[in-house]
mmCIF file of C-alpha atoms and ligand atoms in Angstrom:
data_model
loop_
_atom_site.group_PDB
_atom_site.id
_atom_site.type_symbol
_atom_site.label_atom_id
_atom_site.label_comp_id
_atom_site.label_asym_id
_atom_site.label_seq_id
_atom_site.Cartn_x
_atom_site.Cartn_y
_atom_site.Cartn_z
ATOM 1 C CA MET A 1 5.784 6.106 -31.636
ATOM 2 C CA LYS A 2 6.430 9.803 -32.233
ATOM 3 C CA ILE A 3 4.168 12.273 -30.413
ATOM 4 C CA THR A 4 2.304 14.471 -32.919
ATOM 5 C CA ALA A 5 -0.215 16.247 -30.645
ATOM 6 C CA VAL A 6 -1.132 16.763 -26.992
ATOM 7 C CA GLU A 7 -4.731 17.905 -26.484
ATOM 8 C CA ALA A 8 -6.593 19.149 -23.399
ATOM 9 C CA ILE A 9 -10.397 18.853 -23.389
ATOM 10 C CA PRO A 10 -12.333 20.408 -20.483
ATOM 11 C CA PHE A 11 -15.501 18.591 -19.465
ATOM 12 C CA ALA A 12 -18.019 18.765 -16.629
ATOM 13 C CA ILE A 13 -20.132 15.964 -15.147
ATOM 14 C CA PRO A 14 -22.276 16.761 -12.086
ATOM 15 C CA TYR A 15 -22.040 14.770 -8.883
ATOM 16 C CA THR A 16 -25.274 13.270 -7.548
ATOM 17 C CA LYS A 17 -23.808 13.671 -4.069
ATOM 18 C CA PRO A 18 -21.214 16.409 -3.533
ATOM 19 C CA LEU A 19 -18.149 15.520 -1.461
ATOM 20 C CA LYS A 20 -17.457 17.894 1.435
ATOM 21 C CA PHE A 21 -14.251 17.936 3.468
ATOM 22 C CA ALA A 22 -12.188 20.354 5.568
ATOM 23 C CA SER A 23 -10.392 22.109 2.694
ATOM 24 C CA GLY A 24 -13.298 22.351 0.223
ATOM 25 C CA GLU A 25 -16.189 20.665 -1.540
ATOM 26 C CA VAL A 26 -16.739 19.250 -5.001
ATOM 27 C CA HIS A 27 -20.129 19.413 -6.779
ATOM 28 C CA ALA A 28 -19.098 18.578 -10.327
ATOM 29 C CA ALA A 29 -16.217 16.740 -11.963
ATOM 30 C CA GLU A 30 -14.912 19.727 -13.920
ATOM 31 C CA HIS A 31 -11.876 17.844 -15.200
ATOM 32 C CA VAL A 32 -9.620 17.953 -18.241
ATOM 33 C CA LEU A 33 -9.197 14.974 -20.559
ATOM 34 C CA VAL A 34 -5.655 14.841 -21.924
ATOM 35 C CA ARG A 35 -5.033 13.030 -25.212
ATOM 36 C CA VAL A 36 -1.624 12.255 -26.677
ATOM 37 C CA ARG A 37 -1.589 11.333 -30.383
ATOM 38 C CA THR A 38 1.240 9.588 -32.223
ATOM 39 C CA ASP A 39 2.293 9.357 -35.864
ATOM 40 C CA ASP A 40 1.148 5.721 -36.002
ATOM 41 C CA GLY A 41 -2.411 6.638 -35.054
ATOM 42 C CA ILE A 42 -2.302 5.692 -31.368
ATOM 43 C CA VAL A 43 -4.172 7.846 -28.838
ATOM 44 C CA GLY A 44 -3.207 7.771 -25.148
ATOM 45 C CA VAL A 45 -5.717 9.197 -22.653
ATOM 46 C CA ALA A 46 -5.795 10.324 -19.005
ATOM 47 C CA GLU A 47 -7.620 12.966 -16.941
ATOM 48 C CA ALA A 48 -6.524 15.884 -14.758
ATOM 49 C CA PRO A 49 -8.802 16.905 -11.838
ATOM 50 C CA PRO A 50 -8.263 20.584 -10.946
ATOM 51 C CA ARG A 51 -8.201 21.011 -7.174
ATOM 52 C CA PRO A 52 -7.717 24.740 -6.539
ATOM 53 C CA PHE A 53 -7.991 24.229 -2.772
ATOM 54 C CA THR A 54 -5.198 21.653 -2.804
ATOM 55 C CA TYR A 55 -2.758 22.520 -5.604
ATOM 56 C CA GLY A 56 -3.948 25.891 -6.946
ATOM 57 C CA GLU A 57 -4.740 24.455 -10.385
ATOM 58 C CA THR A 58 -7.928 25.416 -12.258
ATOM 59 C CA GLN A 59 -9.617 23.812 -15.246
ATOM 60 C CA ASP A 60 -8.752 26.769 -17.525
ATOM 61 C CA GLY A 61 -5.197 26.789 -16.196
ATOM 62 C CA ILE A 62 -4.715 23.081 -16.928
ATOM 63 C CA VAL A 63 -5.987 23.473 -20.502
ATOM 64 C CA ALA A 64 -3.664 26.442 -21.026
ATOM 65 C CA VAL A 65 -0.534 24.848 -19.559
ATOM 66 C CA VAL A 66 -1.043 21.575 -21.458
ATOM 67 C CA GLU A 67 -1.772 23.174 -24.821
ATOM 68 C CA LYS A 68 0.436 26.268 -24.673
ATOM 69 C CA VAL A 69 3.397 25.208 -22.521
ATOM 70 C CA PHE A 70 3.694 21.400 -22.528
ATOM 71 C CA ALA A 71 2.478 20.386 -26.014
ATOM 72 C CA PRO A 72 5.057 22.406 -27.997
ATOM 73 C CA GLN A 73 7.865 20.895 -25.883
ATOM 74 C CA LEU A 74 6.665 17.302 -26.325
ATOM 75 C CA VAL A 75 5.659 17.068 -29.976
ATOM 76 C CA GLY A 76 8.424 15.199 -31.837
ATOM 77 C CA LEU A 77 9.567 13.116 -28.844
ATOM 78 C CA THR A 78 8.843 9.373 -28.877
ATOM 79 C CA LEU A 79 6.818 7.440 -26.300
ATOM 80 C CA LEU A 80 10.065 5.823 -25.133
ATOM 81 C CA GLU A 81 11.620 9.147 -24.114
ATOM 82 C CA ARG A 82 9.596 9.455 -20.920
ATOM 83 C CA GLU A 83 12.521 10.797 -18.868
ATOM 84 C CA VAL A 84 12.990 13.543 -21.469
ATOM 85 C CA VAL A 85 9.265 14.282 -21.218
ATOM 86 C CA GLY A 86 9.609 14.443 -17.413
ATOM 87 C CA ALA A 87 12.595 16.786 -17.612
ATOM 88 C CA ARG A 88 10.717 19.131 -19.956
ATOM 89 C CA LEU A 89 7.575 19.144 -17.802
ATOM 90 C CA ALA A 90 9.773 19.839 -14.759
ATOM 91 C CA ARG A 91 10.891 23.149 -16.293
ATOM 92 C CA THR A 92 7.438 24.404 -15.256
ATOM 93 C CA VAL A 93 6.860 24.802 -11.525
ATOM 94 C CA GLY A 94 3.744 23.254 -9.931
ATOM 95 C CA ASN A 95 0.816 22.076 -12.101
ATOM 96 C CA PRO A 96 0.932 18.534 -10.654
ATOM 97 C CA THR A 97 -2.305 17.138 -12.086
ATOM 98 C CA ALA A 98 -1.661 18.608 -15.560
ATOM 99 C CA LYS A 99 1.802 16.990 -15.616
ATOM 100 C CA ALA A 100 0.452 13.706 -14.221
ATOM 101 C CA ALA A 101 -2.258 13.460 -16.885
ATOM 102 C CA VAL A 102 0.280 14.050 -19.676
ATOM 103 C CA ASP A 103 2.571 11.395 -18.191
ATOM 104 C CA MET A 104 -0.225 8.825 -17.854
ATOM 105 C CA ALA A 105 -1.586 9.507 -21.353
ATOM 106 C CA ILE A 106 1.916 8.789 -22.693
ATOM 107 C CA TRP A 107 2.053 5.504 -20.733
ATOM 108 C CA ASP A 108 -1.405 4.626 -22.069
ATOM 109 C CA ALA A 109 -0.187 5.237 -25.617
ATOM 110 C CA LEU A 110 2.978 3.221 -24.954
ATOM 111 C CA GLY A 111 0.969 0.269 -23.636
ATOM 112 C CA LYS A 112 -1.275 0.424 -26.682
ATOM 113 C CA ALA A 113 1.764 0.589 -29.001
ATOM 114 C CA LEU A 114 3.355 -2.437 -27.292
ATOM 115 C CA GLU A 115 -0.041 -4.166 -26.944
ATOM 116 C CA LEU A 116 0.525 -4.635 -23.200
ATOM 117 C CA PRO A 117 -1.371 -3.456 -20.095
ATOM 118 C CA VAL A 118 0.328 -0.603 -18.231
ATOM 119 C CA THR A 119 -0.016 -2.584 -14.969
ATOM 120 C CA ASP A 120 2.200 -5.289 -16.463
ATOM 121 C CA LEU A 121 4.709 -2.764 -17.787
ATOM 122 C CA LEU A 122 4.947 -1.199 -14.318
ATOM 123 C CA GLY A 123 5.183 -4.321 -12.165
ATOM 124 C CA GLY A 124 2.289 -6.717 -12.825
ATOM 125 C CA TYR A 125 1.812 -7.704 -9.169
ATOM 126 C CA THR A 126 -1.920 -8.511 -8.981
ATOM 127 C CA ASP A 127 -5.171 -8.433 -10.922
ATOM 128 C CA ARG A 128 -7.284 -6.629 -8.305
ATOM 129 C CA MET A 129 -7.431 -3.965 -5.629
ATOM 130 C CA ARG A 130 -9.559 -3.894 -2.519
ATOM 131 C CA VAL A 131 -11.642 -0.695 -2.466
ATOM 132 C CA SER A 132 -11.883 1.910 0.286
ATOM 133 C CA HIS A 133 -14.711 4.482 0.207
ATOM 134 C CA MET A 134 -14.363 8.101 1.340
ATOM 135 C CA LEU A 135 -17.174 9.440 3.535
ATOM 136 C CA GLY A 136 -17.621 13.218 3.171
ATOM 137 C CA PHE A 137 -18.950 15.536 5.888
ATOM 138 C CA ASP A 138 -22.482 14.974 7.094
ATOM 139 C CA ASP A 139 -24.198 14.095 10.331
ATOM 140 C CA PRO A 140 -23.377 10.749 11.970
ATOM 141 C CA ALA A 141 -26.591 8.947 10.916
ATOM 142 C CA THR A 142 -26.242 9.993 7.266
ATOM 143 C CA MET A 143 -22.578 8.930 7.141
ATOM 144 C CA VAL A 144 -23.416 5.556 8.697
ATOM 145 C CA ALA A 145 -26.231 5.107 6.137
ATOM 146 C CA GLU A 146 -23.817 5.962 3.311
ATOM 147 C CA ALA A 147 -21.290 3.410 4.563
ATOM 148 C CA GLU A 148 -24.014 0.797 4.856
ATOM 149 C CA LYS A 149 -25.098 1.490 1.273
ATOM 150 C CA MET A 150 -21.498 1.000 0.108
ATOM 151 C CA ARG A 151 -21.101 -2.221 2.064
ATOM 152 C CA ASP A 152 -24.424 -3.688 0.948
ATOM 153 C CA GLY A 153 -24.238 -2.517 -2.656
ATOM 154 C CA TYR A 154 -20.539 -2.999 -3.410
ATOM 155 C CA GLY A 155 -19.092 -5.101 -0.605
ATOM 156 C CA ILE A 156 -16.843 -2.220 0.540
ATOM 157 C CA ARG A 157 -15.598 -2.678 4.095
ATOM 158 C CA THR A 158 -12.937 0.021 4.401
ATOM 159 C CA PHE A 159 -13.919 3.643 4.974
ATOM 160 C CA LYS A 160 -11.890 6.833 5.076
ATOM 161 C CA VAL A 161 -13.826 9.285 7.233
ATOM 162 C CA LYS A 162 -13.388 12.968 6.485
ATOM 163 C CA VAL A 163 -12.712 14.885 9.700
ATOM 164 C CA GLY A 164 -11.285 18.310 10.531
ATOM 165 C CA ARG A 165 -14.478 20.155 11.526
ATOM 166 C CA ARG A 166 -15.067 22.252 14.586
ATOM 167 C CA PRO A 167 -16.195 21.314 17.091
ATOM 168 C CA ILE A 168 -14.080 18.177 16.800
ATOM 169 C CA ASP A 169 -16.748 16.303 18.799
ATOM 170 C CA LEU A 170 -18.912 16.115 15.670
ATOM 171 C CA ASP A 171 -16.238 14.162 13.789
ATOM 172 C CA VAL A 172 -15.456 11.964 16.767
ATOM 173 C CA ALA A 173 -19.198 11.185 17.042
ATOM 174 C CA VAL A 174 -19.258 10.098 13.376
ATOM 175 C CA VAL A 175 -16.326 7.700 13.782
ATOM 176 C CA ARG A 176 -17.823 6.303 16.990
ATOM 177 C CA ALA A 177 -21.220 5.845 15.303
ATOM 178 C CA LEU A 178 -19.547 3.936 12.452
ATOM 179 C CA ARG A 179 -17.669 1.651 14.842
ATOM 180 C CA ASP A 180 -20.783 1.099 16.987
ATOM 181 C CA HIS A 181 -22.845 0.237 13.932
ATOM 182 C CA PHE A 182 -20.393 -2.046 12.109
ATOM 183 C CA GLY A 183 -18.367 -3.430 15.024
ATOM 184 C CA ASP A 184 -15.126 -5.025 13.795
ATOM 185 C CA GLY A 185 -16.675 -5.674 10.377
ATOM 186 C CA VAL A 186 -15.092 -2.595 8.791
ATOM 187 C CA GLU A 187 -11.706 -0.832 8.646
ATOM 188 C CA LEU A 188 -11.793 2.876 9.502
ATOM 189 C CA TYR A 189 -9.276 5.680 9.109
ATOM 190 C CA VAL A 190 -9.543 9.468 9.224
ATOM 191 C CA ASP A 191 -8.427 12.323 6.944
ATOM 192 C CA GLY A 192 -8.441 15.879 8.297
ATOM 193 C CA ASN A 193 -7.330 17.786 5.172
ATOM 194 C CA ARG A 194 -5.426 20.071 7.571
ATOM 195 C CA GLY A 195 -8.645 21.190 9.315
ATOM 196 C CA TRP A 196 -7.536 20.770 12.915
ATOM 197 C CA THR A 197 -4.636 22.252 14.821
ATOM 198 C CA ALA A 198 -2.008 19.885 16.205
ATOM 199 C CA SER A 199 -3.502 20.022 19.689
ATOM 200 C CA GLU A 200 -7.062 19.505 18.416
ATOM 201 C CA SER A 201 -5.796 16.522 16.458
ATOM 202 C CA ALA A 202 -4.076 15.062 19.527
ATOM 203 C CA ARG A 203 -7.277 15.462 21.560
ATOM 204 C CA ALA A 204 -9.429 13.884 18.856
ATOM 205 C CA MET A 205 -7.038 10.949 18.436
ATOM 206 C CA ARG A 206 -7.072 10.445 22.215
ATOM 207 C CA GLU A 207 -10.868 10.401 22.202
ATOM 208 C CA MET A 208 -10.848 7.862 19.334
ATOM 209 C CA ASP A 209 -8.213 5.706 20.992
ATOM 210 C CA ASP A 210 -10.618 2.773 21.449
ATOM 211 C CA LEU A 211 -11.980 2.847 17.887
ATOM 212 C CA GLY A 212 -9.247 0.797 16.215
ATOM 213 C CA LEU A 213 -8.263 3.300 13.530
ATOM 214 C CA LEU A 214 -6.024 2.063 10.741
ATOM 215 C CA PHE A 215 -4.387 5.413 9.859
ATOM 216 C CA ALA A 216 -4.634 9.158 10.404
ATOM 217 C CA GLU A 217 -4.086 11.475 7.398
ATOM 218 C CA GLU A 218 -3.155 15.177 7.201
ATOM 219 C CA LEU A 219 -4.983 16.052 10.430
ATOM 220 C CA CYS A 220 -3.205 19.412 10.755
ATOM 221 C CA PRO A 221 -1.061 21.498 8.362
ATOM 222 C CA ALA A 222 2.452 20.202 7.654
ATOM 223 C CA ASP A 223 3.507 23.873 7.572
ATOM 224 C CA ASP A 224 2.904 24.009 11.328
ATOM 225 C CA VAL A 225 6.236 22.262 11.416
ATOM 226 C CA LEU A 226 6.896 21.703 15.114
ATOM 227 C CA GLY A 227 3.237 21.113 16.000
ATOM 228 C CA ARG A 228 2.903 18.506 13.276
ATOM 229 C CA ARG A 229 6.125 16.753 14.315
ATOM 230 C CA TRP A 230 4.926 16.755 17.939
ATOM 231 C CA LEU A 231 1.580 15.256 16.876
ATOM 232 C CA VAL A 232 3.057 12.552 14.653
ATOM 233 C CA GLY A 233 5.324 11.488 17.541
ATOM 234 C CA LYS A 234 2.267 10.995 19.768
ATOM 235 C CA VAL A 235 -0.051 9.181 17.352
ATOM 236 C CA ASP A 236 0.281 5.405 17.496
ATOM 237 C CA VAL A 237 -1.020 4.642 13.979
ATOM 238 C CA PRO A 238 0.774 5.452 10.689
ATOM 239 C CA PHE A 239 0.313 9.162 9.904
ATOM 240 C CA ILE A 240 -0.314 9.570 6.173
ATOM 241 C CA ALA A 241 1.020 12.565 4.269
ATOM 242 C CA ASP A 242 -1.217 13.405 1.295
ATOM 243 C CA GLU A 243 -1.411 16.982 -0.002
ATOM 244 C CA SER A 244 1.794 17.883 1.862
ATOM 245 C CA VAL A 245 3.826 15.569 -0.427
ATOM 246 C CA PRO A 246 3.074 16.461 -4.063
ATOM 247 C CA THR A 247 6.601 15.427 -5.196
ATOM 248 C CA PRO A 248 9.142 12.734 -4.221
ATOM 249 C CA ALA A 249 11.325 15.477 -2.697
ATOM 250 C CA ASP A 250 8.424 16.533 -0.467
ATOM 251 C CA VAL A 251 8.070 12.909 0.675
ATOM 252 C CA THR A 252 11.732 12.893 1.740
ATOM 253 C CA ARG A 253 11.442 16.250 3.496
ATOM 254 C CA GLU A 254 8.254 15.458 5.405
ATOM 255 C CA VAL A 255 9.261 11.939 6.416
ATOM 256 C CA LEU A 256 12.830 12.783 7.473
ATOM 257 C CA GLY A 257 11.461 15.839 9.298
ATOM 258 C CA GLY A 258 9.184 13.593 11.364
ATOM 259 C CA SER A 259 5.930 14.955 9.923
ATOM 260 C CA ALA A 260 4.671 11.736 8.315
ATOM 261 C CA THR A 261 5.091 7.994 8.684
ATOM 262 C CA ALA A 262 3.071 6.783 5.647
ATOM 263 C CA ILE A 263 2.306 8.142 2.175
ATOM 264 C CA SER A 264 -0.818 8.516 0.039
ATOM 265 C CA ILE A 265 0.173 7.835 -3.560
ATOM 266 C CA LYS A 266 -2.110 9.657 -5.994
ATOM 267 C CA THR A 267 -1.573 8.986 -9.675
ATOM 268 C CA ALA A 268 -3.657 12.120 -10.308
ATOM 269 C CA ARG A 269 -0.774 14.221 -8.933
ATOM 270 C CA THR A 270 2.361 12.153 -9.649
ATOM 271 C CA GLY A 271 1.271 10.208 -12.744
ATOM 272 C CA PHE A 272 2.822 6.779 -13.243
ATOM 273 C CA THR A 273 6.435 7.916 -13.531
ATOM 274 C CA GLY A 274 6.397 10.085 -10.380
ATOM 275 C CA SER A 275 4.232 7.600 -8.440
ATOM 276 C CA ARG A 276 6.771 4.891 -9.212
ATOM 277 C CA ARG A 277 9.469 7.132 -7.758
ATOM 278 C CA VAL A 278 7.356 7.762 -4.639
ATOM 279 C CA HIS A 279 6.681 4.032 -4.335
ATOM 280 C CA HIS A 280 10.376 3.158 -4.524
ATOM 281 C CA LEU A 281 11.232 5.948 -2.098
ATOM 282 C CA ALA A 282 8.628 4.678 0.386
ATOM 283 C CA GLU A 283 10.023 1.176 0.000
ATOM 284 C CA GLY A 284 13.540 2.422 0.655
ATOM 285 C CA LEU A 285 12.443 4.410 3.691
ATOM 286 C CA GLY A 286 10.339 1.503 4.980
ATOM 287 C CA LEU A 287 6.985 3.302 4.821
ATOM 288 C CA GLU A 288 3.499 1.974 4.203
ATOM 289 C CA VAL A 289 1.561 3.463 1.307
ATOM 290 C CA VAL A 290 -2.111 3.802 0.410
ATOM 291 C CA MET A 291 -3.480 4.494 -3.072
ATOM 292 C CA GLY A 292 -5.372 7.777 -2.617
ATOM 293 C CA ASN A 293 -8.155 9.438 -4.602
ATOM 294 C CA GLN A 294 -8.080 12.998 -5.926
ATOM 295 C CA ILE A 295 -11.888 12.800 -6.332
ATOM 296 C CA ASP A 296 -11.259 11.100 -9.647
ATOM 297 C CA GLY A 297 -13.765 10.069 -12.273
ATOM 298 C CA GLN A 298 -13.593 6.628 -13.848
ATOM 299 C CA VAL A 299 -10.651 7.590 -16.079
ATOM 300 C CA GLY A 300 -8.612 8.698 -13.051
ATOM 301 C CA THR A 301 -9.768 5.716 -11.019
ATOM 302 C CA ALA A 302 -8.667 3.329 -13.781
ATOM 303 C CA CYS A 303 -5.250 5.022 -13.613
ATOM 304 C CA ALA A 304 -4.997 4.588 -9.818
ATOM 305 C CA LEU A 305 -6.119 0.960 -10.178
ATOM 306 C CA ALA A 306 -3.601 0.254 -12.953
ATOM 307 C CA PHE A 307 -0.772 1.583 -10.786
ATOM 308 C CA GLY A 308 -1.963 0.132 -7.465
ATOM 309 C CA ALA A 309 -2.251 -3.370 -8.920
ATOM 310 C CA ALA A 310 1.322 -3.188 -10.216
ATOM 311 C CA PHE A 311 3.110 -3.492 -6.842
ATOM 312 C CA ALA A 312 2.800 -5.432 -3.576
ATOM 313 C CA SER A 313 2.842 -2.442 -1.237
ATOM 314 C CA THR A 314 0.344 -0.354 -3.249
ATOM 315 C CA SER A 315 -2.177 -3.218 -3.302
ATOM 316 C CA ARG A 316 -1.747 -4.320 0.320
ATOM 317 C CA TYR A 317 -4.304 -1.902 1.754
ATOM 318 C CA ALA A 318 -7.643 -1.008 0.209
ATOM 319 C CA GLY A 319 -7.206 1.780 -2.362
ATOM 320 C CA GLU A 320 -9.512 4.802 -2.529
ATOM 321 C CA LEU A 321 -11.168 3.877 -5.809
ATOM 322 C CA SER A 322 -14.855 4.654 -5.391
ATOM 323 C CA ASN A 323 -15.500 8.411 -5.618
ATOM 324 C CA PHE A 324 -16.831 7.957 -9.154
ATOM 325 C CA LEU A 325 -19.863 6.183 -7.666
ATOM 326 C CA ASP A 326 -21.224 9.603 -6.722
ATOM 327 C CA MET A 327 -21.022 11.001 -10.264
ATOM 328 C CA SER A 328 -24.183 11.230 -12.381
ATOM 329 C CA ASP A 329 -22.387 9.791 -15.432
ATOM 330 C CA ASP A 330 -18.878 9.131 -16.761
ATOM 331 C CA LEU A 331 -16.860 8.786 -19.962
ATOM 332 C CA LEU A 332 -15.997 5.097 -20.337
ATOM 333 C CA THR A 333 -17.564 2.703 -22.864
ATOM 334 C CA VAL A 334 -17.402 -0.055 -20.216
ATOM 335 C CA PRO A 335 -17.986 1.368 -16.718
ATOM 336 C CA LEU A 336 -15.805 0.264 -13.813
ATOM 337 C CA GLU A 337 -17.625 -2.193 -11.594
ATOM 338 C CA ILE A 338 -16.888 -2.713 -7.908
ATOM 339 C CA ARG A 339 -17.880 -6.258 -6.888
ATOM 340 C CA ASP A 340 -17.461 -7.882 -3.460
ATOM 341 C CA GLY A 341 -15.317 -4.928 -2.413
ATOM 342 C CA TYR A 342 -12.821 -5.300 -5.286
ATOM 343 C CA LEU A 343 -12.023 -3.626 -8.572
ATOM 344 C CA HIS A 344 -10.321 -5.842 -11.138
ATOM 345 C CA ARG A 345 -7.777 -4.194 -13.349
ATOM 346 C CA SER A 346 -8.104 -4.419 -17.078
ATOM 347 C CA SER A 347 -5.978 -6.849 -19.048
ATOM 348 C CA THR A 348 -6.320 -4.908 -22.299
ATOM 349 C CA ALA A 349 -3.493 -2.834 -23.731
ATOM 350 C CA GLY A 350 -2.673 0.527 -22.161
ATOM 351 C CA ILE A 351 -4.368 1.653 -18.954
ATOM 352 C CA GLY A 352 -7.307 -0.432 -20.115
ATOM 353 C CA PHE A 353 -10.338 1.724 -20.934
ATOM 354 C CA GLU A 354 -11.986 3.295 -23.956
ATOM 355 C CA ILE A 355 -13.618 6.718 -24.057
ATOM 356 C CA ASP A 356 -17.254 6.854 -25.174
ATOM 357 C CA GLU A 357 -17.025 9.626 -27.780
ATOM 358 C CA ASP A 358 -20.773 10.423 -27.566
ATOM 359 C CA LYS A 359 -20.460 11.030 -23.846
ATOM 360 C CA LEU A 360 -17.370 13.160 -24.334
ATOM 361 C CA THR A 361 -19.272 15.246 -26.912
ATOM 362 C CA LYS A 362 -22.131 15.622 -24.444
ATOM 363 C CA TYR A 363 -19.992 16.758 -21.496
ATOM 364 C CA ARG A 364 -17.101 18.626 -23.128
ATOM 365 C CA MET A 365 -17.165 22.385 -22.601
ATOM 366 C CA ASP A 366 -15.046 23.615 -25.512
ATOM 367 C CA LEU A 367 -17.378 23.059 -28.480
HETATM 368 C C1 LIG B 1 -8.148 13.377 0.103
HETATM 369 O O1 LIG B 1 -7.599 12.313 0.345
HETATM 370 O O2 LIG B 1 -7.783 14.354 0.728
HETATM 371 C C2 LIG B 1 -9.843 15.871 -0.896
HETATM 372 C C3 LIG B 1 -8.982 16.919 -1.056
HETATM 373 C C4 LIG B 1 -7.916 16.461 -1.827
HETATM 374 O O3 LIG B 1 -6.920 17.063 -2.183
HETATM 375 O O4 LIG B 1 -8.111 15.151 -2.162
HETATM 376 C C5 LIG B 1 -9.351 14.716 -1.656
HETATM 377 C C6 LIG B 1 -9.235 13.446 -0.930
HETATM 378 MG MG1 LIG B 2 -6.257 13.195 1.929
#
């Protein structure tokens, strides 16, 4: 169970349909596959998605920090020393997705060593997650057509609508078109990625008052401290903090400061160890949580699914587990399959997927 190597492999897989939102857009999954090897021949795997517009990380930066900074500090530790791993990673500031991928690859290796699924090691609550699909910026008719395709093709009935554009009327028109088209047959919530001001957000939420929204997420910047607090006090649905809470300490600060009333848990940024801390913190504070998506491929989605299925509160609402549908290809030997609106978690050891080495060879960028 001793760690002998930590590798970072950059790869790129184009999206068939780019995702556009208020803080950026993504045209290709230019991610980093992290592999942890042990002296007994086990290989744990996870992926890090660089999101420069959210965390400042880049693909080259993730490869460098994993191979040059993290690997030398982790080689020689055992898979059971995960708190020591966490303490060593914490010596480096930032780099959330690089740290998360290392953490999850170690859990994957541990599950494989113990011959148990990571979901069962974490909490083993359920075998499935309901899926929510994220609708990126487009005109109302195109976004309705996209939602219809997801409902008809995969049974998905929960949609997170990207908002935060100007004029705000365009986004309001999209949400209204979705509600008009689907009636009460779908759940809708909105994510602004900090695109609006507090007062624009308040106006938009007022105009969408009759649309039965489930949540509102990061409508304006958390750094606009008083404006955000004012807004959250006015909104009568849970206000989800996402990119404003990359660590458990940020969750405490934002929630106690009145800037959030629910949390998006993203395994891509807090791994399994940090996400478990966020989950317990949310439970202690009495907050609802949603499993979020960092525009993950199938490796990252399998990680979010493995964690979400482990606990009651993380599997209560639909998790954002479908962005990979817009990728032209992926890395798994057995692709994830959304059926009747659900993803079933794997019951094999570890996180529960295998990498197709031919596909990795095709898409990796370092050979
Ligand atoms: C989301 O929930 O915000 C877009 C930007 C980001 O950081 O994550 C995605 C999805
Ligand atoms: Mg978000």
